[in-house]
Coordinates of C-alpha atoms in Angstrom, one line a residue:
Chain A
X152 CA -135.3 107.9 -102.7
X153 CA -139.0 107.2 -103.2
X154 CA -140.3 106.9 -99.7
X155 CA -143.3 108.3 -98.0
X156 CA -142.1 111.2 -95.9
X157 CA -143.7 113.3 -93.2
X158 CA -144.5 116.9 -93.8
X159 CA -141.0 118.1 -93.2
X160 CA -139.7 116.0 -96.0
X161 CA -137.9 113.4 -93.8
X162 CA -138.8 109.8 -93.0
X163 CA -137.9 110.3 -89.4
X164 CA -136.1 113.7 -89.1
X165 CA -133.3 112.0 -87.1
X166 CA -129.9 113.7 -87.0
X167 CA -128.5 110.6 -88.8
X168 CA -131.0 110.9 -91.6
X169 CA -130.4 114.6 -91.9
X170 CA -126.6 114.2 -92.1
X171 CA -126.9 111.5 -94.7
X172 CA -129.5 113.4 -96.7
X173 CA -127.3 116.5 -96.7
X174 CA -124.6 114.4 -98.3
X175 CA -122.1 114.3 -95.4
X176 CA -120.0 111.2 -94.8
X177 CA -121.7 109.9 -91.7
X178 CA -120.1 108.5 -88.6
X179 CA -122.0 106.3 -86.2
X180 CA -120.5 104.7 -83.1
X181 CA -121.6 102.0 -80.7
X182 CA -122.3 101.8 -77.0
X183 CA -122.7 98.6 -75.0
X184 CA -125.1 99.1 -72.1
X185 CA -124.0 97.8 -68.7
X186 CA -124.9 94.5 -67.1
X187 CA -126.6 96.5 -64.4
X188 CA -129.2 99.2 -63.8
X189 CA -126.5 101.9 -63.6
X190 CA -127.4 104.9 -65.7
X191 CA -124.1 106.5 -64.9
X192 CA -122.3 104.0 -67.2
X193 CA -124.4 105.3 -70.1
X194 CA -123.6 108.9 -69.2
X195 CA -119.9 108.2 -68.8
X196 CA -119.7 106.5 -72.2
X197 CA -121.9 109.2 -73.8
X198 CA -119.3 111.8 -72.7
X199 CA -116.6 109.9 -74.6
X200 CA -118.7 109.9 -77.8
X201 CA -120.3 113.3 -77.7
X202 CA -119.3 115.4 -80.7
X203 CA -117.5 112.5 -82.5
X204 CA -120.4 110.8 -84.2
X205 CA -123.8 111.5 -85.7
X206 CA -125.7 108.8 -83.8
X207 CA -124.8 106.0 -81.4
X208 CA -126.0 102.4 -81.7
X209 CA -127.2 100.8 -78.5
X210 CA -126.8 97.1 -78.6
X211 CA -129.7 94.8 -77.7
X212 CA -128.4 92.1 -75.3
X213 CA -125.5 91.6 -77.6
X214 CA -123.9 88.2 -77.8
X215 CA -127.1 87.1 -75.9
X216 CA -125.8 88.5 -72.6
X217 CA -128.4 90.3 -70.4
X218 CA -127.8 94.0 -70.3
X219 CA -129.8 97.2 -69.8
X220 CA -132.4 97.3 -72.6
X221 CA -131.4 99.3 -75.7
X222 CA -134.5 101.4 -75.4
X223 CA -133.8 102.2 -71.7
X224 CA -130.2 103.1 -72.4
X225 CA -131.2 104.9 -75.6
X226 CA -133.6 107.2 -73.7
X227 CA -130.8 108.1 -71.2
X228 CA -128.5 108.8 -74.1
X229 CA -131.1 111.0 -75.8
X230 CA -131.4 113.0 -72.5
X231 CA -127.6 113.5 -72.7
X232 CA -128.0 115.1 -76.1
X233 CA -126.7 112.2 -78.2
X234 CA -128.8 110.5 -80.8
X235 CA -129.4 106.8 -80.3
X236 CA -129.9 104.1 -82.9
X237 CA -131.6 101.3 -80.9
X238 CA -130.8 97.8 -82.0
X239 CA -133.7 95.4 -82.0
X240 CA -133.2 91.7 -82.4
X241 CA -135.7 88.9 -83.1
X242 CA -134.3 86.5 -80.6
X243 CA -136.0 87.6 -77.4
X244 CA -139.3 89.2 -78.5
X245 CA -142.2 88.3 -80.7
X246 CA -144.1 90.6 -83.1
X247 CA -146.3 91.8 -80.3
X248 CA -143.5 92.8 -77.9
X249 CA -141.4 94.4 -80.7
X250 CA -144.2 96.6 -81.9
X251 CA -145.1 97.6 -78.4
X252 CA -141.4 98.4 -77.7
X253 CA -141.2 100.5 -80.9
X254 CA -144.2 102.6 -79.9
X255 CA -142.6 103.2 -76.5
X256 CA -139.2 104.0 -78.0
X257 CA -140.7 106.5 -80.4
X258 CA -142.7 108.1 -77.6
X259 CA -139.4 108.4 -75.7
X260 CA -137.9 110.4 -78.6
X261 CA -136.0 107.6 -80.3
X262 CA -135.9 108.0 -84.1
X263 CA -133.4 105.4 -85.4
X264 CA -133.8 101.6 -85.2
X265 CA -131.4 98.9 -86.4
X266 CA -133.2 95.6 -87.3
X267 CA -131.3 92.5 -86.5
X268 CA -131.9 88.8 -86.3
X269 CA -129.8 88.5 -83.2
X270 CA -127.0 86.2 -82.0
X271 CA -128.2 82.8 -81.0
X272 CA -128.9 82.5 -77.2
X273 CA -126.5 79.6 -76.8
X274 CA -123.6 82.1 -77.0
X275 CA -124.7 84.1 -74.0
X276 CA -125.2 83.8 -70.3
X277 CA -128.6 82.2 -70.5
X278 CA -128.0 79.3 -72.9
X279 CA -130.9 77.3 -71.5
X280 CA -133.4 80.1 -72.6
X281 CA -136.2 79.5 -75.1
X282 CA -135.6 81.7 -78.2
X283 CA -138.3 83.5 -80.1
X284 CA -137.4 84.2 -83.8
X285 CA -141.1 84.8 -84.5
X286 CA -139.8 87.2 -87.2
X287 CA -136.5 87.4 -89.0
X288 CA -134.6 90.6 -89.6
X289 CA -136.1 91.1 -93.1
X290 CA -139.7 90.7 -91.8
X291 CA -138.8 93.0 -88.9
X292 CA -137.7 95.7 -91.3
X293 CA -141.0 95.3 -93.2
X294 CA -142.9 95.6 -89.9
X295 CA -141.2 98.9 -88.9
X296 CA -141.8 100.3 -92.4
X297 CA -145.5 99.3 -92.4
X298 CA -146.0 101.0 -89.0
X299 CA -144.4 104.1 -90.4
X300 CA -145.6 104.4 -94.0
X301 CA -148.9 102.5 -93.9
X302 CA -149.8 103.3 -90.2
X303 CA -150.7 99.7 -89.9
X304 CA -149.8 97.0 -87.4
X305 CA -148.2 93.7 -88.6
X306 CA -151.6 92.0 -88.2
X307 CA -153.1 94.4 -90.7
X308 CA -155.1 96.5 -88.3
X309 CA -154.8 100.3 -88.6
X310 CA -152.7 102.3 -86.2
X311 CA -154.8 105.2 -85.0
X312 CA -153.0 108.2 -83.6
X313 CA -149.3 108.9 -83.8
X314 CA -147.4 106.4 -85.9
X315 CA -143.7 105.7 -85.0
X316 CA -141.6 107.3 -87.7
X317 CA -138.2 105.6 -87.6
X318 CA -135.2 105.8 -89.8
X319 CA -134.8 102.1 -90.5
X320 CA -131.5 100.4 -90.4
X321 CA -130.3 96.9 -91.2
X322 CA -127.1 95.0 -91.0
X323 CA -125.3 93.0 -93.6
X324 CA -122.3 90.8 -93.3
X325 CA -120.5 91.1 -96.7
X326 CA -118.1 88.2 -96.1
X327 CA -120.3 85.6 -94.4
X328 CA -121.3 82.6 -96.4
X329 CA -122.6 82.2 -99.1
X330 CA -120.6 85.2 -100.1
X331 CA -122.1 85.5 -103.6
X332 CA -125.6 85.7 -102.1
X333 CA -124.8 88.6 -99.6
X334 CA -125.5 91.5 -102.0
X335 CA -128.8 89.9 -102.9
X336 CA -129.7 89.5 -99.2
X337 CA -128.8 93.2 -98.8
X338 CA -131.2 93.9 -101.7
X339 CA -133.9 92.0 -99.8
X340 CA -133.4 94.2 -96.8
X341 CA -133.6 97.4 -98.8
X342 CA -136.6 96.1 -100.6
X343 CA -138.2 95.4 -97.3
X344 CA -137.6 99.0 -96.2
X345 CA -134.1 99.5 -94.9
X346 CA -133.0 103.2 -95.3
X347 CA -129.5 102.7 -94.0
X348 CA -127.1 99.7 -93.7
X349 CA -124.3 99.1 -91.2
X350 CA -122.0 96.3 -92.3
X351 CA -120.1 93.8 -90.2
X352 CA -116.5 94.8 -89.5
X353 CA -114.4 95.4 -92.6
X354 CA -110.6 94.9 -92.4
X355 CA -110.1 93.5 -95.9
X356 CA -110.8 96.6 -98.0
X357 CA -110.1 94.8 -101.3
X358 CA -112.8 92.2 -100.5
X359 CA -115.1 95.0 -99.5
X360 CA -114.5 96.8 -102.8
X361 CA -115.6 93.7 -104.6
X362 CA -118.8 93.5 -102.5
X363 CA -119.5 97.2 -103.2
X364 CA -119.0 96.7 -106.9
X365 CA -121.8 94.2 -106.8
X366 CA -123.9 96.4 -104.6
X367 CA -123.4 99.2 -107.1
X368 CA -124.3 97.0 -110.0
X369 CA -127.6 96.2 -108.3
X370 CA -128.1 100.0 -107.7
X371 CA -128.4 99.4 -103.9
X372 CA -126.2 102.3 -102.9
X373 CA -128.8 104.6 -104.5
X374 CA -131.7 103.1 -102.5
X375 CA -130.1 103.1 -99.0
X376 CA -127.1 104.7 -97.3
X377 CA -124.4 102.1 -96.7
X378 CA -122.2 102.6 -93.7
X379 CA -119.1 100.4 -93.6
X380 CA -118.4 98.7 -90.2
X381 CA -114.9 99.5 -88.8
X382 CA -113.3 99.0 -85.5
X383 CA -109.9 99.2 -83.8
X384 CA -108.0 95.9 -83.1
X385 CA -106.7 95.8 -79.5
X386 CA -103.9 93.2 -79.9
X387 CA -102.6 90.5 -82.3
X388 CA -104.3 87.9 -80.1
X389 CA -107.7 89.6 -80.5
X390 CA -107.2 89.9 -84.2
X391 CA -106.3 86.3 -84.6
X392 CA -109.2 85.2 -82.4
X393 CA -111.7 87.2 -84.5
X394 CA -110.2 86.0 -87.7
X395 CA -110.5 82.3 -86.6
X396 CA -113.8 82.4 -84.7
X397 CA -116.1 85.2 -85.8
X398 CA -118.2 84.3 -88.9
X399 CA -117.8 86.9 -91.7
X400 CA -114.7 88.6 -90.4
X401 CA -111.7 88.7 -92.8
X402 CA -108.5 90.1 -91.4
X403 CA -105.5 90.2 -93.7
X404 CA -102.3 88.8 -92.2
X405 CA -100.6 92.0 -93.1
X406 CA -102.7 93.8 -90.4
X407 CA -101.9 91.3 -87.8
X408 CA -98.2 91.6 -88.7
X409 CA -98.4 95.4 -88.2
X410 CA -99.8 94.9 -84.7
X411 CA -97.1 92.3 -83.9
X412 CA -94.5 94.8 -85.0
X413 CA -95.9 97.4 -82.7
X414 CA -95.3 95.0 -79.8
X415 CA -91.8 94.1 -81.0
X416 CA -89.8 95.9 -78.3
X417 CA -91.3 93.4 -75.9
X418 CA -91.1 90.4 -78.2
X419 CA -89.2 87.3 -77.2
X420 CA -90.3 87.6 -73.6
X421 CA -93.0 85.3 -72.2
X422 CA -95.9 86.7 -70.4
X423 CA -94.4 85.9 -67.0
X424 CA -91.1 87.7 -67.8
X425 CA -92.8 91.0 -68.5
X426 CA -93.3 93.4 -65.6
X427 CA -96.7 95.0 -65.1
X428 CA -95.4 98.3 -66.5
X429 CA -94.0 96.5 -69.6
X430 CA -97.3 94.7 -70.2
X431 CA -99.1 98.0 -70.0
X432 CA -96.7 99.7 -72.4
X433 CA -97.0 96.9 -74.9
X434 CA -100.8 97.0 -74.6
X435 CA -100.7 100.8 -75.3
X436 CA -98.4 100.3 -78.3
X437 CA -100.8 97.7 -79.7
X438 CA -103.9 99.9 -79.1
X439 CA -102.1 102.9 -80.7
X440 CA -101.4 100.7 -83.8
X441 CA -105.0 99.4 -83.8
X442 CA -106.3 103.0 -83.9
X443 CA -103.8 103.9 -86.7
X444 CA -104.9 100.9 -88.7
X445 CA -108.6 101.8 -88.2
X446 CA -107.9 105.4 -89.4
X447 CA -106.2 104.0 -92.6
X448 CA -109.1 101.6 -93.2
X449 CA -111.6 104.5 -93.0
X450 CA -109.5 106.6 -95.4
X451 CA -109.4 103.8 -97.9
X452 CA -113.1 103.0 -97.4
X453 CA -114.1 106.6 -98.0
X454 CA -112.7 106.4 -101.5
X455 CA -115.1 103.6 -102.4
X456 CA -118.1 104.7 -104.5
X457 CA -121.4 104.2 -102.8
X458 CA -120.2 104.2 -99.2
X459 CA -122.1 106.8 -97.3
X460 CA -120.4 106.6 -93.9
X461 CA -118.7 104.4 -91.3
X462 CA -120.0 102.7 -88.3
X463 CA -117.2 102.5 -85.6
X464 CA -117.5 99.5 -83.3
X465 CA -115.2 100.1 -80.4
X466 CA -117.3 98.4 -77.7
X467 CA -115.9 98.7 -74.2
X468 CA -113.2 100.9 -75.7
X469 CA -115.3 104.0 -76.5
X470 CA -112.2 106.2 -75.8
X471 CA -110.9 105.1 -79.2
X472 CA -113.6 106.8 -81.2
X473 CA -112.2 110.3 -80.7
X474 CA -108.7 109.6 -82.1
X475 CA -110.2 107.5 -84.9
X476 CA -112.6 110.2 -86.0
X477 CA -110.1 113.0 -85.7
X478 CA -107.4 110.9 -87.4
X479 CA -109.6 110.2 -90.3
X480 CA -110.4 113.9 -90.7
X481 CA -114.0 113.4 -89.9
X482 CA -114.0 115.9 -87.0
X483 CA -115.9 118.1 -86.3
X484 CA -119.2 116.5 -87.2
X485 CA -121.6 118.5 -89.3
X486 CA -124.5 120.4 -87.8
X487 CA -127.4 120.0 -90.1
X488 CA -130.5 122.1 -90.1
X489 CA -133.9 120.6 -90.8
X490 CA -135.1 120.9 -94.4
X491 CA -137.1 124.1 -95.1
X492 CA -140.8 123.4 -94.6
Chain C
X111 CA -140.0 58.9 -88.0
X112 CA -139.9 59.8 -84.3
X113 CA -136.4 59.7 -82.9
X114 CA -135.8 59.0 -79.2
X115 CA -133.0 58.0 -76.9
X116 CA -133.1 56.2 -73.6
X117 CA -132.9 58.2 -70.4
X118 CA -129.9 57.8 -68.2
X119 CA -130.0 54.5 -66.3
X120 CA -129.9 56.2 -62.9
X121 CA -132.8 58.4 -63.7
X122 CA -134.8 55.4 -64.8
X123 CA -133.9 53.6 -61.6
X124 CA -135.0 56.4 -59.5
X125 CA -138.3 56.8 -61.3
X126 CA -139.3 53.2 -60.6
X127 CA -137.7 52.8 -57.2
X128 CA -140.8 52.9 -55.0
X129 CA -142.5 50.1 -57.0
X130 CA -142.1 46.4 -56.6
X131 CA -143.9 45.1 -59.7
X132 CA -142.6 46.9 -62.8
X133 CA -143.7 46.3 -66.4
X134 CA -141.4 47.6 -69.1
X135 CA -143.4 48.3 -72.3
X136 CA -141.5 48.5 -75.5
X137 CA -142.9 49.8 -78.8
X138 CA -142.5 48.1 -82.2
X139 CA -142.6 51.2 -84.4
X140 CA -140.3 54.3 -84.6
X141 CA -138.4 53.6 -81.4
X142 CA -137.6 50.1 -82.5
X143 CA -136.1 51.4 -85.8
X144 CA -134.0 54.0 -83.9
X145 CA -132.8 51.3 -81.4
X146 CA -134.2 53.1 -78.3
X147 CA -137.3 51.3 -77.2
X148 CA -138.0 48.1 -79.2
X149 CA -138.3 44.5 -77.9
X150 CA -134.6 44.1 -77.7
X151 CA -134.0 47.4 -75.7
X152 CA -136.9 46.5 -73.4
X153 CA -135.4 43.1 -72.7
X154 CA -131.9 44.5 -72.0
X155 CA -133.3 47.3 -69.9
X156 CA -135.5 45.0 -67.8
X157 CA -132.6 42.6 -67.2
X158 CA -130.2 45.5 -66.3
X159 CA -132.8 46.9 -63.8
X160 CA -133.5 43.4 -62.3
X161 CA -129.8 43.0 -61.7
X162 CA -129.2 46.5 -60.4
X163 CA -132.0 46.3 -57.8
X164 CA -131.0 42.8 -56.8
X165 CA -127.5 44.0 -56.1
X166 CA -128.9 46.8 -54.0
X167 CA -130.7 44.2 -51.9
X168 CA -134.1 45.4 -53.3
X169 CA -135.1 42.6 -55.8
X170 CA -138.1 43.6 -57.9
X171 CA -140.4 41.8 -60.2
X172 CA -139.5 43.4 -63.5
X173 CA -141.1 41.9 -66.7
X174 CA -141.3 43.3 -70.2
X175 CA -143.6 43.2 -73.1
X176 CA -143.5 45.0 -76.5
X177 CA -146.6 46.2 -78.4
X178 CA -146.6 46.9 -82.1
X179 CA -147.7 50.5 -81.6
X180 CA -148.0 52.2 -78.2
X181 CA -149.9 55.0 -79.7
X182 CA -153.0 53.0 -80.7
X183 CA -155.7 51.8 -78.3
X184 CA -156.1 48.3 -79.9
X185 CA -152.4 47.4 -79.3
X186 CA -152.6 48.6 -75.7
X187 CA -155.8 46.7 -75.0
X188 CA -153.9 43.5 -75.9
X189 CA -151.6 44.0 -72.8
X190 CA -154.3 45.4 -70.4
X191 CA -154.0 42.4 -68.1
X192 CA -150.2 42.8 -67.6
X193 CA -150.5 46.5 -67.2
X194 CA -153.2 46.0 -64.6
X195 CA -150.8 43.8 -62.5
X196 CA -148.0 46.3 -62.5
X197 CA -147.4 49.0 -59.9
X198 CA -145.6 51.0 -62.4
X199 CA -145.3 50.9 -66.2
X200 CA -142.0 52.0 -67.6
X201 CA -142.8 53.0 -71.2
X202 CA -140.2 52.8 -73.8
X203 CA -142.5 54.4 -76.3
X204 CA -142.2 58.0 -77.4
X205 CA -144.1 60.7 -75.5
X206 CA -147.2 59.8 -77.4
X207 CA -146.9 56.2 -76.2
X208 CA -146.5 57.2 -72.6
X209 CA -149.6 59.4 -72.8
X210 CA -151.6 56.7 -74.6
X211 CA -150.9 54.3 -71.7
X212 CA -151.8 57.0 -69.2
X213 CA -155.1 57.7 -70.9
X214 CA -156.0 54.1 -71.6
X215 CA -155.2 52.9 -68.0
X216 CA -156.5 55.6 -65.7
X217 CA -155.4 53.8 -62.5
X218 CA -151.9 52.9 -63.8
X219 CA -148.7 54.9 -62.8
X220 CA -146.6 55.3 -66.0
X221 CA -143.1 56.8 -66.3
X222 CA -141.1 57.5 -69.4
X223 CA -137.9 55.5 -70.2
X224 CA -137.1 57.6 -73.2
X225 CA -136.5 61.2 -74.1
X226 CA -138.4 61.8 -77.3
X227 CA -136.0 63.9 -79.3
X228 CA -137.2 64.9 -82.8
X229 CA -138.7 64.0 -86.2
X230 CA -135.9 62.8 -88.3
X231 CA -134.0 60.0 -90.0
X232 CA -130.8 58.0 -89.7
X233 CA -128.1 59.8 -91.6
X234 CA -125.7 56.9 -91.3
X235 CA -125.4 53.8 -89.0
X236 CA -125.8 55.1 -85.4
X237 CA -126.5 58.8 -86.4
X238 CA -129.9 60.4 -86.5
X239 CA -130.7 63.9 -87.6
X240 CA -133.6 66.2 -87.3
X241 CA -135.6 67.0 -90.4
X242 CA -139.0 68.3 -89.6
X243 CA -140.4 70.6 -86.9
X244 CA -144.1 69.7 -87.5
X245 CA -144.9 73.4 -88.0
X246 CA -148.2 72.6 -89.7
X247 CA -147.6 74.7 -92.7
X248 CA -145.0 73.1 -95.0
X249 CA -142.8 75.4 -97.1
X250 CA -140.4 72.8 -98.4
X251 CA -141.6 73.7 -101.9
X252 CA -140.0 77.1 -101.5
X253 CA -136.7 75.9 -100.1
X254 CA -135.6 73.2 -102.4
X255 CA -136.8 70.4 -100.1
X256 CA -134.7 71.5 -97.1
X257 CA -136.6 72.8 -94.1
X258 CA -135.3 76.1 -92.6
X259 CA -137.7 75.8 -89.6
X260 CA -136.1 72.5 -88.5
X261 CA -132.6 73.0 -89.9
X262 CA -131.8 76.7 -89.3
X263 CA -131.0 77.3 -85.6
X264 CA -133.1 80.4 -85.8
X265 CA -135.8 79.1 -88.1
X266 CA -135.3 82.0 -90.4
X267 CA -137.5 82.4 -93.5
X268 CA -135.2 84.9 -95.2
X269 CA -131.8 83.4 -94.3
X270 CA -128.9 82.9 -94.0
X271 CA -128.0 85.1 -91.1
X272 CA -124.5 86.5 -90.7
X273 CA -123.5 83.5 -88.7
X274 CA -123.0 81.2 -91.6
X275 CA -119.4 80.3 -92.3
X276 CA -117.7 77.5 -94.2
X277 CA -121.0 75.7 -94.5
X278 CA -121.7 75.5 -90.8
X279 CA -123.9 77.3 -88.3
X280 CA -122.6 79.8 -85.8
X281 CA -124.1 77.7 -83.0
X282 CA -121.9 74.7 -83.5
X283 CA -119.4 73.6 -86.2
X284 CA -121.2 70.2 -86.2
X285 CA -124.4 71.8 -87.5
X286 CA -124.6 72.4 -91.2
X287 CA -126.0 75.8 -92.0
X288 CA -129.6 75.0 -93.3
X289 CA -129.6 78.1 -95.5
X290 CA -126.3 77.3 -97.1
X291 CA -127.8 73.9 -97.9
X292 CA -130.9 75.6 -99.4
X293 CA -128.8 78.0 -101.3
X294 CA -126.5 75.3 -102.8
X295 CA -129.4 73.1 -103.8
X296 CA -131.4 76.0 -105.4
X297 CA -128.3 77.0 -107.2
X298 CA -127.7 73.5 -108.5
X299 CA -131.3 73.3 -109.7
X300 CA -131.0 76.7 -111.4
X301 CA -133.6 78.3 -109.1
X302 CA -131.5 80.6 -106.9
X303 CA -133.7 83.6 -107.8
X304 CA -136.4 82.1 -105.6
X305 CA -134.4 83.4 -102.7
X306 CA -134.7 87.0 -103.9
X307 CA -138.3 87.1 -102.9
X308 CA -139.1 88.2 -99.4
X309 CA -141.0 85.5 -97.4
X310 CA -143.6 87.1 -95.1
X311 CA -143.9 86.3 -91.4
X312 CA -145.0 82.8 -90.7
X313 CA -148.4 81.9 -89.4
X314 CA -147.2 80.1 -86.3
X315 CA -150.8 79.3 -85.3
X316 CA -150.5 76.2 -87.4
X317 CA -147.6 75.2 -85.2
X318 CA -147.6 74.6 -81.5
X319 CA -148.3 78.3 -80.9
X320 CA -152.0 77.9 -81.7
X321 CA -152.3 75.5 -78.8
X322 CA -152.5 71.7 -78.9
X323 CA -153.4 70.6 -82.4
X324 CA -156.1 68.3 -83.7
X325 CA -157.1 67.1 -87.2
X326 CA -160.6 66.0 -87.9
X327 CA -161.4 64.3 -91.1
X328 CA -165.2 64.1 -91.5
X329 CA -164.8 61.8 -94.5
X330 CA -163.1 59.2 -92.4
X331 CA -165.2 59.4 -89.3
X332 CA -167.7 56.6 -88.4
X333 CA -171.2 57.8 -88.6
X334 CA -172.5 58.2 -85.1
X335 CA -175.7 56.5 -84.2
X336 CA -178.6 58.9 -83.5

């Protein structure tokens, strides 16, 4: 990939970049910071993910709910020996604040950034807030690249001293509308400077194959590493809710039926008729099936040409990452050495 | 045009409660067209307030007058005498009208009777929709005549985001996705490749972010006497 690299031949030298450059099928996971200042939560979740992924995304006030900052949580994660991918949204910060945060994040040792537009603030717990959206995600990617490759601030002034060298990520939602435009929007993000892509959750592999076909025909898989988003479903109700309510998520009925079948021993009884133990057992059966389904999805996605890895989103269910990664045959994770100087 | 709607009756009542002589000032332009603050609305509101205060045992002298444009001095000057007699002016103009009254009549207490909502148009009878954000740097030529600043909930220049589904915005199923509209229209016009180009960050200085704005046209100014 024609990019300006630093002296060691890498854009950022992050573990994620090295794993992908070495040609391994990458695994990233996700960690949601707490709605508190409790560093212990990060350490506890880090322990669940350690060894099972190449890097961990830290969400940035996801769904517009105030949480510990992605950079703060990312710095704690890095101290725990895991590699963070800090998510940065355009909702809460303008170009000044974002650049300042990027300098700080790099100085703290963070090497991967995922550039997002951000969920609208009306979804979250401060719906009366003023939003920013000074930049959009495409412009944000460009700004991070300009800081790295041109050592220039967004305003055009030169950056003197150490420039932040990030491995730049972007998201794409293959099934959001207008569907036929999505590969082209992905192309825009790659043209803007995205080095890796993490997609919205994929449950419909056939639909994703069509998306990837278009991606390949545009040659995008050769210009950026594409990681397919996957995640375990917790229950049939969760699956139905996501299918109905979350834009860009397609869940085939067949998967929902599989989950329902897993709960069959307890079917026919209303919620009130089940004992606490029975409810727990049913929930465990669903979760087990959810993990199984996720493993199968990964195995099918791995066969698709141009997919460089998976991004496992098991937010508030980090325990699921280990059985998923092991089940998919992606354990142990590769240990990559830096390129020879 | 400017679209506004009347404030809740109770809020209006509270805002004029301390005064005895009240002048309701309607405006004959935008807010007349959107049925918020024209002569008819001024008359109805004045009558409703008279009745409400009378029932409360606090009868007030509430009169109304409507000017052609509250945002121009010459029309305000025509009602200076009535304004001068009022203890409070309840303006049914947009925010510009309220401020024009405040500026023209320094000793007059003025309160707003409307919430000025947006720059828009009637989509159908009784329905008004926002169309322009007055950003000061029009890009409608790049977006098939549909404004992403006003009509995308996130004002994206390289949309749509991942929240677009079935033609509507993630914020609310009642909001059409501005970028879906742009995409559809560009496609229909055979110009969809315009969207492949990356639009750079916007210069928001031309918008409100540069501070209060002002336009000076030397060609139109009256020559000042030496």
